[in-house]
Short mmCIF file of C-alpha atoms in Angstrom, two decimals:
data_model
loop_
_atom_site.label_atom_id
_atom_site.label_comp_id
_atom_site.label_asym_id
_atom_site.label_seq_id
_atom_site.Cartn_x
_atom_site.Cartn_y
_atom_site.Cartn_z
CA UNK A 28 0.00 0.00 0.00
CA UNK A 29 2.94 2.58 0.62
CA UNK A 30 4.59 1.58 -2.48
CA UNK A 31 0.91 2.67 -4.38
CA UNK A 32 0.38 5.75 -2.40
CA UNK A 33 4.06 6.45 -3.22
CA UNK A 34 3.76 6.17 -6.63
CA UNK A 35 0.41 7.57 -6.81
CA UNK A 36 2.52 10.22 -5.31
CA UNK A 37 5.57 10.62 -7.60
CA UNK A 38 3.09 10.40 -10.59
CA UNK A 39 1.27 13.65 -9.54
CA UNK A 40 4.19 15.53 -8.97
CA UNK A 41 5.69 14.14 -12.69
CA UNK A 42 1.92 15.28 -14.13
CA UNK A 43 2.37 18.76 -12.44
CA UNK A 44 6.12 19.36 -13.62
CA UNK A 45 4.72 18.09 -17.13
CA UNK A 46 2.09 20.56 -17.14
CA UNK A 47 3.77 23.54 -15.74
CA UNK A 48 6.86 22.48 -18.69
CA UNK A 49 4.05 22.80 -21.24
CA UNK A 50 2.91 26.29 -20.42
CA UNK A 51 5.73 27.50 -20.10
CA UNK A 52 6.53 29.63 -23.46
CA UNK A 53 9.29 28.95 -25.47
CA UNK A 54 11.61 31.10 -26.05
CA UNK A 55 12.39 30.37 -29.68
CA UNK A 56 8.67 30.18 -30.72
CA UNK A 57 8.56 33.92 -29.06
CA UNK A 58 11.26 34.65 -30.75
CA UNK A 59 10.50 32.96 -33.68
CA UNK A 60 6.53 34.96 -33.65
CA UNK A 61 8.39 38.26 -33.54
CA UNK A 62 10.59 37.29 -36.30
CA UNK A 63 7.25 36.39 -38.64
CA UNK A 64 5.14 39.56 -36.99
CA UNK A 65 8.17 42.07 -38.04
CA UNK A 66 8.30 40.39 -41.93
CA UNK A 67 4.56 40.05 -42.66
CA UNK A 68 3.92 43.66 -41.41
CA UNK A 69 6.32 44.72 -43.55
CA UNK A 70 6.04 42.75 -46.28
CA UNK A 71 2.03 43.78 -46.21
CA UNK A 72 3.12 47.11 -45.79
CA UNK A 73 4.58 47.66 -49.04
CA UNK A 74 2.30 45.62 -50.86
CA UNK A 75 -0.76 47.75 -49.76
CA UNK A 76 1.50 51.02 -50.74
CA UNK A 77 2.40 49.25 -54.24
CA UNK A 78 -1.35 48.31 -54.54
CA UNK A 79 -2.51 51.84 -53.92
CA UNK A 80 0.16 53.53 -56.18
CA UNK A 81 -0.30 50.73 -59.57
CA UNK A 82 -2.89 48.20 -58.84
CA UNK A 83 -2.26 44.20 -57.91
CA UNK A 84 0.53 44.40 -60.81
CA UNK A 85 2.80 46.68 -58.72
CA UNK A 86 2.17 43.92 -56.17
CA UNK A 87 3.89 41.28 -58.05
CA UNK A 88 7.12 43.19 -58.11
CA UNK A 89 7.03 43.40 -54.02
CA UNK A 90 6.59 39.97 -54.08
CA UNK A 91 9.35 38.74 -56.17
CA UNK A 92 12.00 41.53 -55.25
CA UNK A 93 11.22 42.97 -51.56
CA UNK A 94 10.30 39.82 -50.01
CA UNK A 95 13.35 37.83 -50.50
CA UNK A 96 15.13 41.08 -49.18
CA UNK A 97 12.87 41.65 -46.62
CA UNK A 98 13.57 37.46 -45.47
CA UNK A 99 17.98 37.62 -45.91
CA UNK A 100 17.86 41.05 -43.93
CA UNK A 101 15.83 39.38 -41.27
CA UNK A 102 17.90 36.33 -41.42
CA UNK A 103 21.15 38.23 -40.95
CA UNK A 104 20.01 40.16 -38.18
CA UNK A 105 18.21 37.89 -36.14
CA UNK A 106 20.75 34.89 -36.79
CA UNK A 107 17.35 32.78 -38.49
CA UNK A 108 17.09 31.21 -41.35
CA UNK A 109 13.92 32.95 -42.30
CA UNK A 110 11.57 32.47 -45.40
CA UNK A 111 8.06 31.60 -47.08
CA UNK A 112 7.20 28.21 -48.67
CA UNK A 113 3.96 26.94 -50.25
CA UNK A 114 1.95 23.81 -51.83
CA UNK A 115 1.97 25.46 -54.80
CA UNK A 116 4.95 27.92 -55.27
CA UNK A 117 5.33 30.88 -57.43
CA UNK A 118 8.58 31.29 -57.23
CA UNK A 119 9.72 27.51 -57.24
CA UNK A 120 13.28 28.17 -57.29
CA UNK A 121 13.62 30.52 -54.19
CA UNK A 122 10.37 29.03 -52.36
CA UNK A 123 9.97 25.38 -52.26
CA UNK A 124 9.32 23.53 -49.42
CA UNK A 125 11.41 20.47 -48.37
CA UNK A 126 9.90 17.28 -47.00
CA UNK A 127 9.26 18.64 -43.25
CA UNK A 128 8.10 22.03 -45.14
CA UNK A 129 5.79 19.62 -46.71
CA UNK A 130 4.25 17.36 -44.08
CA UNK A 131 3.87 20.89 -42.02
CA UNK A 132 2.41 22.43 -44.93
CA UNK A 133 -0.36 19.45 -45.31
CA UNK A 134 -0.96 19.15 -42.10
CA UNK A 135 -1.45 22.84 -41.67
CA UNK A 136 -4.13 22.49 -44.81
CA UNK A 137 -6.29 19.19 -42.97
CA UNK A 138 -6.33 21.29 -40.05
CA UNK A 139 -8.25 24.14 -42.09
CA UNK A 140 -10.08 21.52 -43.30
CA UNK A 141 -11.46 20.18 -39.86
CA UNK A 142 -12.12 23.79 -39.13
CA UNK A 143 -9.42 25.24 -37.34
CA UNK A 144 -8.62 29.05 -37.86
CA UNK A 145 -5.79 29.62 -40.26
CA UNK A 146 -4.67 32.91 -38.62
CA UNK A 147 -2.82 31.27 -35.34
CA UNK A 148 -1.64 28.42 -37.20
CA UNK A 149 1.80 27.40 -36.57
CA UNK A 150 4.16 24.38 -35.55
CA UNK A 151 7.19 24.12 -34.38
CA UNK A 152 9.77 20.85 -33.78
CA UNK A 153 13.42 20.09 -32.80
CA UNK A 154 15.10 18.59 -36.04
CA UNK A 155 18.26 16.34 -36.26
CA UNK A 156 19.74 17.38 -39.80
CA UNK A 157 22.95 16.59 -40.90
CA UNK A 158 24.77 19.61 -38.79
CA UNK A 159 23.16 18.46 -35.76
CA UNK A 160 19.93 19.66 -33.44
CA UNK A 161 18.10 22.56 -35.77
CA UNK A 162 14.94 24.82 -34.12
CA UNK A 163 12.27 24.89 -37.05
CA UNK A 164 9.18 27.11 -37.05
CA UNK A 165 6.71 27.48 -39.54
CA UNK A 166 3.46 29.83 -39.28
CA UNK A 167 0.66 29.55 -41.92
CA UNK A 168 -0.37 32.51 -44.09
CA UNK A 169 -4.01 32.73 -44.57
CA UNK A 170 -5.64 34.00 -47.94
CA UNK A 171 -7.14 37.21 -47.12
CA UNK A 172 -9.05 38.91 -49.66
CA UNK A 173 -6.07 41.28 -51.31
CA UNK A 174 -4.16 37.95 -51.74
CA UNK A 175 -6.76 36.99 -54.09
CA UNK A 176 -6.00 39.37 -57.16
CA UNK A 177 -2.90 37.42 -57.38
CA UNK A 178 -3.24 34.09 -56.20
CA UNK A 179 -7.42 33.57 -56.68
CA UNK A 180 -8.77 31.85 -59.03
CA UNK A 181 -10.77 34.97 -60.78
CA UNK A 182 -7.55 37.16 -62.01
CA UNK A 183 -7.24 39.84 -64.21
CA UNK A 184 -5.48 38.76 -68.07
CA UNK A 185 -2.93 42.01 -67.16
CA UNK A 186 -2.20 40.26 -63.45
CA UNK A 187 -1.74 36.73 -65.31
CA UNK A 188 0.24 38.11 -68.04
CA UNK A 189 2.59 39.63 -65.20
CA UNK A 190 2.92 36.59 -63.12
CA UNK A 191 2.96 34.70 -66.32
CA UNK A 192 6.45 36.80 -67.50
CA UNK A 193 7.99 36.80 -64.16
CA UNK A 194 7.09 33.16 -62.44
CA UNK A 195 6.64 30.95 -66.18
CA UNK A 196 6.71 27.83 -63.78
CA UNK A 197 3.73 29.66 -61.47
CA UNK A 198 1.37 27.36 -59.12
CA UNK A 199 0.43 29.37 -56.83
CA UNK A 200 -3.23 30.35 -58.37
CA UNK A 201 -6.72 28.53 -57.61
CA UNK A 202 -7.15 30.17 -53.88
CA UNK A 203 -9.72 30.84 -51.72
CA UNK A 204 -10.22 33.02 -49.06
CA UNK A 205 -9.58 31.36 -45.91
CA UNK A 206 -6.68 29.05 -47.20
CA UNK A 207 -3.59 28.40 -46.04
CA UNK A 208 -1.50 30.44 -48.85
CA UNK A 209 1.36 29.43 -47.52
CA UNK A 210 3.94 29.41 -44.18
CA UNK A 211 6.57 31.68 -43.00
CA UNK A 212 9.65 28.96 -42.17
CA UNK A 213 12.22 29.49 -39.80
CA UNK A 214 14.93 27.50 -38.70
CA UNK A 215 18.53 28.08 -36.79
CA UNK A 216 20.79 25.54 -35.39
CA UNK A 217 20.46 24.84 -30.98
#
């Protein structure tokens, strides 16, 4: 009987260290969140700028010049590796996903599917690669309506013929609002 109560015991006190464990935040997810908040505010800020000033075509230009800019002077700062990754890629030669991109990346889509908001969507795991223990962070991008000019499926012939000339191997079209365009992906060695 005192071997059950004390085990009973030690059990309770392993649940409770569990538990506190989980809620505590990590600090490379918070880091990781400030990382993504600083380069979709920007990013979104100079889309909505070259939106106002030219229409969605002026948008395509953001997307395929500032946002890789906006990611490597993130990345050098903040010691991340920091991008964006889809399903279906635009720019397939700067932006596609590797396998754990791509398991995230579906599972992030079946959990839209099952009804789970898109907006707080993320995951994050501890990753043995081939230089050792990696920290990887991914948070989806929903499709809000201005994403749709670009990446719906009702767009303009001028916004095609754009994306057409710049991204010739383009995938990233067919959207609805609500979707999971995408992911921000981070990543930096432990």
């Amino acid at each position: 009987m005192k071997l059950i109560a004390r085990l009973t015991a030690a059990t309770a006190i392993l649940a409770t260290t569990t538990l506190s464990a989980e809620t505590t935040p990590n600090p490379n997810v918070e880091e990781a969140k400030g990382i993504v908040k600083e380069f979709a505010t920007t990013l979104q800020g100079e889309l909505q700028a070259a939106i106002k000033e030219g229409g969605p075509t002026n948008a395509i230009a953001v997307c395929q010049d500032r946002a890789p800019a906006i990611a490597a002077d993130l990345s050098e700062r903040s010691g991340w590796q920091v991008g964006r990754t889809s399903l279906k890629t635009r720019n397939t030669a700067g932006n596609a996903p590797d396998a754990w991109e791509q398991e995230v990346l579906a599972d992030f889509d079946a959990r839209r599917v099952a009804g789970e908001d898109v907006q707080p969507m993320a995951y994050a795991a501890v990753v043995e690669t081939a230089d050792g223990e990696t920290f990887r962070f991914m948070k989806a991008i929903p499709t809000g309506e201005v994403c749709l000019a670009c990446h719906g499926s009702d767009i303009t012939p001028e916004v095609a013929a754009a994306i057409d000339e710049r991204y010739p191997d383009d995938k990233a079209r067919g959207y609805s609002l609500g979707d999971v365009r995408g992911a921000f992906s981070l990543s930096k060695p432990l």
